[in-house]
Amino acid sequence: MRKSTIHIDRHFTVSEVDPRIYGSFIEHLGRAVYGGIYQPGSKASDEEGYRTDTLELIKNAEVPVVRYPGGNFVSDYHWEDGVGPVEKRPRRVDPAWHTIETNAFGLNEFMKWTKLADTKAMMSVNLGTRGPEEAKDLIEYCNVPGGTYLSDLRKSHGVSEPHDIKLWCLGNEIDGPWQMGHKTAYEYARVASEAGRLMKMVDPSIELVACGSSNSGMPTFGYWEDTVLSEAYDVVDYLSLHQYYGNESDDTPDFLANSARMDDFISRTVALCDAVQAKLKSNKKINLSFDEWNVWYHSKEQDEKLPWWVTAPHQLEDIYNLEDALLVGSMLITLLRHADRVKIACLAQLVNVIAPIMTDDDTAWAQTIYYPYALTSRMGRGTVLNTLVKSDSYETSFGDVPYLDAVVIDDEEHDTLTLFAVNKDLTDCNEVSVDLRQYEDYQIKQCITVTGDDLKAVNTAENAAIKPVELKDVSLCDGYLKAVLPSKSWNVIKLQKVDKRL
Ligand code: AHR
């Protein structure tokens, strides 16, 4: 058995967690919308066609914000196609995913869904094939109470109150040559700056996310961030990052090291933001929106064979296994460790498309990755403590990576202290000791593990092979928490302050 230690000090904090780091993403892609969150006629849907089974799983994960409507899809989207009488809405080709978009579901259906899901919208504007004028129009339609052409048009569509959407993305992955309306850094910087300025002139209360790099390996990484921020610094509030990982070479230890790569990507992007701040002599900080992150590779080969111009095909339907759940849990720890600068993050995506939730026509079920995601979202609120982990390491293509990945969150409002930990060792347990002498009135409240013998085990509609179970070997003695974490496991241990008055 390996041994590790964790050291915290209640005064050495990183930052309060912005709940929006537990966001997710619904794109008009594959069966995310049609057959995922919306399916009139399904026995799992309500009378308006919203899937109540997926809603339950989403509410259970307490997802604070959902990005919409894309993704690559948004870069040729005409939001006007998706509002007004359904029978008049046009069917369009979606060149991004080679499908047909019926527009049966659009902006107002999505906003109604956000209310049912207890979440908020993070809306993207099309800065691929369109520009500032359409972005401004969309803000008028959504956020102006009434008395103008587009706000009254919204009212005529049955939505009397403004949607009041506060968080907006200035396009999607415009640095990528695959993007419809792809632009150079300077071309994007100008259009984002002017679109953002117009949008804020209509509604100054909104926050804006500018596109950063589509992944850390982009040849323009660094130059892109510098150019975009140098031009649009005053108008934008966040810079985006996207990254997906895969285990194509079936090397699990190396695959699990990807959270360290994500950590590095975040640190470099923070440095780029701060360099522009220094250059501009600005007092404003640009924070990060990691608005697409996940494991994505299982479905890629199969997707290459899909026929074109069909509606809602089975696309990007990765079936996740235990090792994917471990990496997702570890990436959430990485996001938490950067809570001082990462204020928004979206697990991409939410239903059916590279998603924690899958459906067939009548049922919905949780994939393996759902559990670390939902449990971290529910239990990972409060203040992140600077968590020093002393653990053995192993060699990977990214350098030495610790077997134990961990972070501690202190929630003073609810008097709880929560440890999230992943043991990446594939054979040995890890006995973890946490010095909690500053938390003498606390007792163990809940101990959960997600683990298993088979790294490739997956969940199906009929069988939840991977699900949370009680973590048994945990004790608190003389101010030290001791826990034996199984090999290949994601874990959460919650402590609660004892109310001495009882
Ligand atoms: O989430 C799937 C796709 O990945 C998104 O549409 C795009 O933004 C990214 O490349």
XYZ file of C-alpha atoms and ligand atoms in Angstrom:
512
model
C 0.000 0.000 0.000
C 1.239 3.508 -0.845
C 1.091 6.325 1.688
C 0.408 10.007 1.011
C -0.130 13.092 3.114
C -2.262 16.170 2.554
C -1.618 19.494 4.273
C -4.010 22.416 4.441
C -4.287 25.607 6.439
C -7.717 27.155 6.815
C -6.211 30.625 6.201
C -4.379 29.640 2.997
C -7.212 29.863 0.527
C -7.206 29.828 -3.274
C -10.612 31.378 -3.860
C -14.300 30.857 -3.407
C -15.690 28.404 -5.969
C -17.768 30.099 -8.642
C -20.610 27.544 -9.040
C -20.533 28.173 -12.782
C -17.449 25.926 -13.054
C -19.973 23.059 -12.926
C -21.641 24.225 -16.120
C -22.388 22.085 -19.147
C -23.296 22.415 -22.800
C -26.164 21.593 -25.165
C -25.437 21.988 -28.876
C -27.713 21.385 -31.835
C -25.707 18.289 -32.628
C -26.599 14.616 -32.838
C -29.225 13.676 -30.245
C -28.368 16.357 -27.680
C -31.518 18.386 -28.319
C -33.756 16.058 -30.358
C -34.067 12.799 -28.436
C -31.982 14.149 -25.552
C -33.713 17.036 -23.837
C -36.680 17.312 -26.225
C -38.707 14.524 -27.766
C -42.416 15.120 -28.308
C -44.291 11.812 -28.251
C -41.833 9.949 -26.032
C -43.413 8.444 -22.957
C -40.541 10.050 -21.015
C -41.595 13.542 -22.154
C -44.087 16.016 -20.736
C -46.962 17.448 -22.784
C -44.631 20.063 -24.332
C -42.063 17.493 -25.401
C -39.388 18.071 -22.717
C -37.730 14.853 -21.549
C -38.486 14.654 -17.834
C -36.059 11.774 -17.248
C -33.045 13.771 -18.436
C -34.324 16.777 -16.511
C -34.264 14.729 -13.304
C -30.648 13.660 -13.831
C -29.640 17.230 -14.714
C -31.355 18.685 -11.656
C -29.701 16.020 -9.514
C -26.318 17.292 -10.739
C -27.222 20.914 -9.895
C -25.917 22.254 -13.199
C -25.722 26.044 -12.764
C -25.285 27.123 -16.378
C -25.728 25.521 -19.824
C -24.006 26.819 -22.954
C -26.214 26.903 -26.099
C -26.723 26.500 -29.123
C -23.138 25.560 -30.094
C -20.335 24.785 -30.627
C -19.423 24.532 -34.269
C -23.148 24.679 -35.059
C -23.473 28.311 -33.936
C -21.004 29.604 -36.511
C -23.634 29.467 -39.271
C -26.767 29.692 -37.117
C -29.592 32.120 -37.742
C -31.345 32.439 -34.394
C -34.400 33.878 -36.184
C -34.973 30.432 -37.772
C -35.733 28.981 -34.335
C -38.357 31.461 -33.101
C -42.019 32.036 -33.971
C -44.589 29.532 -35.210
C -42.963 26.104 -35.523
C -44.725 25.258 -38.796
C -43.110 28.296 -40.438
C -39.564 27.516 -39.328
C -37.149 26.565 -42.131
C -35.258 23.299 -42.401
C -31.587 24.075 -42.984
C -28.388 22.225 -43.684
C -25.883 22.322 -40.852
C -22.550 22.271 -42.694
C -20.617 21.878 -39.435
C -21.994 18.420 -38.674
C -23.447 17.536 -42.118
C -26.953 17.183 -40.745
C -30.361 18.773 -41.256
C -31.613 21.197 -38.617
C -35.411 21.282 -38.464
C -35.510 24.276 -36.088
C -38.429 22.663 -34.245
C -36.515 23.603 -31.093
C -35.056 27.085 -30.746
C -34.240 29.915 -28.391
C -37.580 30.189 -26.569
C -37.908 26.408 -26.153
C -34.387 26.346 -24.728
C -35.090 29.174 -22.301
C -38.208 27.388 -21.078
C -36.099 24.249 -20.632
C -33.511 26.158 -18.521
C -36.272 26.969 -16.045
C -37.356 23.328 -15.841
C -33.714 22.302 -15.356
C -33.071 24.945 -12.640
C -30.204 26.347 -14.642
C -29.174 29.506 -16.485
C -28.331 30.040 -20.143
C -24.865 30.844 -21.464
C -25.771 31.994 -24.965
C -23.451 32.073 -27.968
C -23.719 34.466 -30.894
C -22.678 33.617 -34.431
C -19.429 35.434 -35.193
C -18.535 32.985 -37.963
C -20.858 33.813 -40.859
C -22.531 36.772 -39.128
C -21.400 39.755 -37.104
C -22.098 42.646 -34.722
C -25.526 43.563 -36.081
C -27.045 40.112 -35.555
C -25.430 39.859 -32.141
C -26.986 43.172 -31.142
C -30.368 42.046 -32.530
C -30.257 38.891 -30.464
C -29.625 40.888 -27.280
C -32.570 43.134 -28.164
C -34.818 40.108 -28.720
C -33.719 38.436 -25.486
C -33.067 41.200 -22.967
C -35.015 44.340 -23.855
C -38.322 44.341 -21.920
C -40.493 45.697 -24.779
C -41.419 48.649 -26.958
C -38.942 47.883 -29.766
C -39.319 45.830 -32.926
C -37.415 42.756 -31.724
C -38.551 42.789 -28.091
C -42.146 43.095 -29.304
C -41.487 40.277 -31.755
C -40.468 38.130 -28.758
C -43.708 39.102 -27.033
C -45.662 38.152 -30.140
C -43.957 34.748 -29.846
C -45.609 34.297 -26.454
C -42.691 35.392 -24.259
C -43.825 38.516 -22.443
C -40.928 38.886 -20.010
C -37.336 39.367 -21.235
C -35.086 36.328 -20.950
C -32.481 38.544 -19.282
C -29.544 36.335 -20.312
C -26.426 37.543 -18.518
C -23.625 35.425 -19.981
C -22.696 35.502 -23.688
C -20.014 33.839 -25.829
C -18.574 35.853 -28.698
C -18.607 33.017 -31.237
C -16.994 29.600 -31.029
C -13.494 28.300 -31.827
C -12.923 30.918 -34.525
C -9.197 30.087 -34.455
C -9.972 26.632 -35.893
C -9.710 26.139 -39.693
C -12.685 23.733 -39.365
C -14.887 26.580 -38.138
C -17.440 28.103 -40.506
C -16.312 31.708 -40.812
C -12.830 30.918 -39.446
C -10.771 34.086 -38.979
C -7.257 35.189 -38.294
C -6.565 36.410 -34.774
C -6.791 40.060 -35.782
C -9.945 39.605 -37.871
C -11.632 37.917 -34.913
C -10.278 40.436 -32.426
C -11.894 43.284 -34.338
C -15.271 41.610 -34.882
C -15.456 40.351 -31.278
C -14.547 43.749 -29.964
C -17.197 45.554 -32.016
C -19.906 42.924 -31.501
C -19.242 42.924 -27.765
C -19.312 46.722 -27.611
C -22.669 46.855 -29.405
C -24.104 44.101 -27.229
C -23.103 45.933 -24.059
C -24.505 49.198 -25.456
C -27.895 47.470 -25.576
C -27.513 45.738 -22.210
C -24.554 46.856 -20.056
C -25.344 44.211 -17.429
C -24.158 41.287 -19.571
C -20.805 39.482 -19.315
C -18.844 38.434 -22.388
C -16.571 35.478 -23.140
C -14.094 35.894 -26.018
C -12.773 32.859 -27.898
C -9.359 31.738 -26.751
C -7.654 28.759 -28.332
C -9.609 25.658 -29.365
C -6.971 23.528 -27.671
C -3.493 23.933 -26.254
C -1.905 22.412 -29.382
C -3.196 25.071 -31.793
C -0.308 26.587 -33.770
C -1.664 30.055 -32.977
C -1.862 29.444 -29.193
C -0.334 32.420 -27.407
C -0.368 34.720 -30.405
C -4.162 34.310 -30.592
C -4.751 35.159 -26.913
C -2.398 38.128 -27.086
C -3.986 39.556 -30.255
C -7.592 39.077 -29.150
C -7.082 40.516 -25.684
C -4.888 43.386 -26.845
C -7.760 44.491 -29.061
C -10.826 43.573 -26.975
C -9.524 43.819 -23.384
C -11.911 46.510 -22.179
C -15.018 44.902 -23.609
C -14.592 41.232 -22.641
C -14.768 39.657 -19.208
C -13.533 36.095 -19.797
C -11.348 34.217 -22.243
C -12.357 30.719 -23.281
C -10.327 27.485 -23.362
C -11.411 24.174 -24.917
C -9.753 20.779 -24.555
C -10.696 17.133 -25.060
C -8.554 14.108 -24.211
C -8.533 10.506 -25.422
C -6.860 7.186 -24.704
C -6.223 6.173 -28.308
C -3.035 4.308 -27.437
C -4.692 2.442 -24.552
C -2.125 3.647 -22.031
C -4.180 4.319 -18.910
C -1.461 5.831 -16.676
C -0.587 8.263 -19.456
C -4.267 8.993 -20.136
C -4.845 9.808 -16.456
C -1.964 12.306 -16.612
C -4.084 14.537 -18.847
C -5.382 16.513 -15.867
C -1.785 17.719 -15.443
C -1.825 18.820 -19.086
C -5.072 20.684 -18.419
C -3.456 22.319 -15.391
C -0.560 23.464 -17.545
C -2.910 24.832 -20.231
C -4.752 26.897 -17.594
C -1.519 28.281 -16.095
C -0.195 29.294 -19.495
C -3.465 30.987 -20.430
C -3.530 32.885 -17.127
C 0.018 34.070 -17.874
C -1.072 35.262 -21.328
C -4.035 37.193 -19.873
C -1.858 38.800 -17.216
C 0.820 39.733 -19.740
C -1.767 41.703 -21.722
C -3.009 43.300 -18.497
C 0.534 44.418 -17.703
C 1.134 45.621 -21.260
C -2.077 47.689 -21.204
C -1.399 48.943 -17.661
C -4.950 47.880 -16.841
C -6.402 47.233 -13.389
C -8.894 44.749 -14.803
C -8.239 40.998 -14.661
C -9.509 38.684 -17.380
C -10.716 35.401 -15.909
C -11.145 32.089 -17.687
C -14.126 30.204 -19.056
C -13.092 26.593 -19.739
C -16.284 26.158 -21.683
C -15.592 22.822 -23.400
C -13.762 20.006 -21.624
C -14.176 16.252 -21.496
C -12.941 12.910 -22.805
C -13.771 12.533 -26.507
C -12.428 9.802 -28.748
C -14.541 6.627 -28.457
C -17.012 7.617 -31.178
C -14.690 9.275 -33.688
C -14.105 6.302 -36.011
C -17.791 5.414 -36.138
C -18.787 9.048 -36.829
C -16.659 9.143 -39.954
C -19.012 6.594 -41.527
C -22.237 8.525 -40.849
C -24.428 9.465 -43.829
C -24.859 13.202 -44.471
C -28.035 15.316 -44.295
C -30.050 13.330 -41.792
C -31.717 14.739 -38.682
C -30.427 14.049 -35.176
C -28.180 11.045 -35.914
C -26.313 9.060 -33.246
C -23.265 11.338 -33.372
C -20.389 11.797 -30.900
C -22.008 9.149 -28.686
C -18.987 8.222 -26.596
C -19.708 5.396 -24.166
C -17.646 6.178 -21.078
C -15.845 3.692 -18.862
C -14.273 3.743 -15.419
C -10.950 5.271 -16.510
C -12.844 8.115 -18.199
C -14.674 8.772 -14.922
C -11.324 8.925 -13.088
C -9.956 11.482 -15.532
C -13.145 13.571 -15.415
C -12.924 13.548 -11.590
C -9.286 14.583 -11.788
C -10.024 17.373 -14.291
C -12.665 18.725 -11.901
C -9.990 18.801 -9.182
C -7.774 20.750 -11.609
C -10.524 23.285 -12.266
C -11.063 23.679 -8.513
C -7.351 24.189 -7.878
C -7.566 27.135 -10.310
C -10.745 28.565 -8.766
C -9.062 31.965 -8.458
C -9.054 32.348 -12.256
C -11.409 29.723 -13.716
C -14.866 31.137 -13.060
C -16.864 29.243 -15.672
C -16.414 25.746 -17.120
C -18.678 23.537 -19.216
C -18.481 19.768 -19.295
C -19.089 19.159 -22.999
C -21.697 18.091 -23.435
C -24.743 17.182 -21.312
C -26.985 14.619 -23.031
C -26.122 11.917 -25.622
C -23.318 13.906 -27.316
C -20.034 13.184 -25.431
C -22.236 13.328 -22.387
C -22.713 12.144 -18.819
C -26.360 11.328 -19.598
C -27.575 8.939 -22.313
C -31.067 8.215 -23.557
C -32.983 5.804 -25.712
C -36.566 6.533 -26.731
C -38.022 5.939 -23.293
C -35.260 5.953 -20.681
C -32.289 7.989 -19.546
C -29.302 6.724 -17.591
C -26.086 7.969 -16.051
C -22.784 7.192 -17.733
C -19.726 6.566 -15.530
C -18.575 10.199 -15.789
C -21.904 11.446 -14.460
C -20.994 10.514 -10.892
C -17.782 12.504 -10.332
C -19.402 15.390 -12.208
C -22.699 15.420 -10.290
C -21.121 14.773 -6.895
C -18.404 17.407 -7.304
C -21.015 19.904 -8.455
C -23.236 19.178 -5.466
C -20.552 18.854 -2.809
C -17.812 21.130 -4.158
C -19.115 24.527 -3.143
C -17.305 26.839 -0.735
C -13.709 28.030 -0.590
C -10.876 26.066 -2.170
C -7.947 25.606 0.195
C -4.382 25.569 -1.045
C -3.975 21.794 -0.870
C -0.451 20.445 -0.575
C -0.306 16.793 -1.645
C 2.765 14.690 -0.896
C 2.525 11.524 -2.949
C 4.687 9.157 -4.975
C 4.743 9.949 -8.669
C 4.927 7.937 -11.873
C 6.516 8.650 -15.207
C 4.364 9.727 -18.157
C 4.890 11.359 -21.546
C 4.049 14.624 -19.743
C 6.684 14.129 -17.028
C 6.233 12.842 -13.489
C 2.641 12.871 -12.293
C 1.539 12.171 -8.680
C -0.532 9.045 -8.054
C -2.747 11.064 -5.751
C -4.653 14.083 -7.024
C -6.615 15.970 -4.372
C -8.226 19.212 -3.302
C -9.986 20.345 -0.120
C -12.926 22.740 0.052
C -13.980 24.581 3.186
C -17.612 25.649 3.198
C -17.836 27.994 6.182
C -21.480 28.788 5.513
C -22.502 25.168 5.995
C -19.632 24.192 8.345
C -18.362 21.432 6.079
C -14.942 20.421 4.844
C -14.786 18.249 1.732
C -11.882 16.308 0.250
C -11.943 15.189 -3.377
C -9.234 12.684 -4.288
C -8.302 10.423 -7.194
C -5.946 7.487 -6.727
C -4.379 6.949 -10.166
C -2.443 3.901 -9.055
C -3.842 0.955 -11.002
C -2.729 -1.713 -8.548
C -2.111 -0.280 -5.059
C -4.370 1.326 -2.494
C -3.244 4.674 -1.120
C -3.430 5.410 2.592
C -3.996 9.139 2.797
C -3.443 11.127 5.951
C -4.834 14.668 6.223
C -3.739 16.972 9.023
C -7.019 18.419 10.297
C -5.886 19.700 13.680
C -7.322 23.136 12.798
C -10.744 21.516 12.399
C -11.079 19.858 15.770
C -14.864 20.050 16.014
C -15.453 18.216 12.754
C -16.655 14.668 12.254
C -16.955 12.370 9.243
C -20.306 12.762 7.565
C -20.159 11.067 4.159
C -17.581 8.919 2.325
C -18.111 7.950 -1.289
C -15.980 6.136 -3.832
C -16.325 5.383 -7.542
C -14.096 2.455 -8.394
C -14.055 -1.061 -9.845
C -11.823 -3.877 -11.024
C -12.345 -3.246 -14.722
C -11.092 0.073 -16.112
C -13.147 -0.509 -19.249
C -16.467 -1.181 -17.462
C -19.361 0.922 -18.812
C -22.934 1.650 -17.766
C -25.968 0.767 -19.861
C -29.699 1.438 -19.567
C -30.049 -1.906 -17.787
C -26.883 -2.044 -15.712
C -25.036 0.623 -13.715
C -21.728 -1.232 -13.480
C -19.979 1.895 -12.175
C -21.763 3.887 -9.511
C -20.940 5.547 -6.190
C -20.651 3.286 -3.162
C -19.591 3.902 0.419
C -15.867 4.335 1.022
C -15.396 2.194 4.109
C -11.896 2.569 5.463
C -12.016 6.130 6.806
C -11.292 7.332 10.356
C -10.612 10.525 12.256
C -8.236 10.295 15.187
C -6.167 12.914 17.091
C -6.824 15.537 14.421
C -5.780 13.353 11.496
C -8.146 11.985 8.874
C -7.005 8.640 7.535
C -8.538 7.065 4.453
C -7.533 4.067 2.396
C -8.381 4.929 -1.198
C -8.803 1.891 -3.462
C -6.597 1.592 -6.527
C -8.139 3.347 -9.581
C -10.698 5.313 -7.617
C -12.369 8.711 -7.408
C -13.369 9.629 -3.841
C -15.110 12.277 -1.795
C -15.031 12.592 1.991
C -17.201 15.186 3.678
C -16.784 16.332 7.279
C -19.286 18.358 9.240
C -18.685 20.586 12.229
C -20.359 19.201 15.328
C -22.852 21.556 16.897
C -21.671 21.501 20.520
C -24.942 23.044 21.725
C -26.768 19.770 21.117
O -18.420 19.631 -28.428
C -18.212 19.187 -29.733
C -17.483 20.220 -30.592
O -16.170 20.338 -30.141
C -18.018 21.633 -30.542
O -19.049 21.837 -31.433
C -16.817 22.440 -30.928
O -16.840 23.725 -30.359
C -15.645 21.603 -30.470
O -14.699 21.468 -31.461
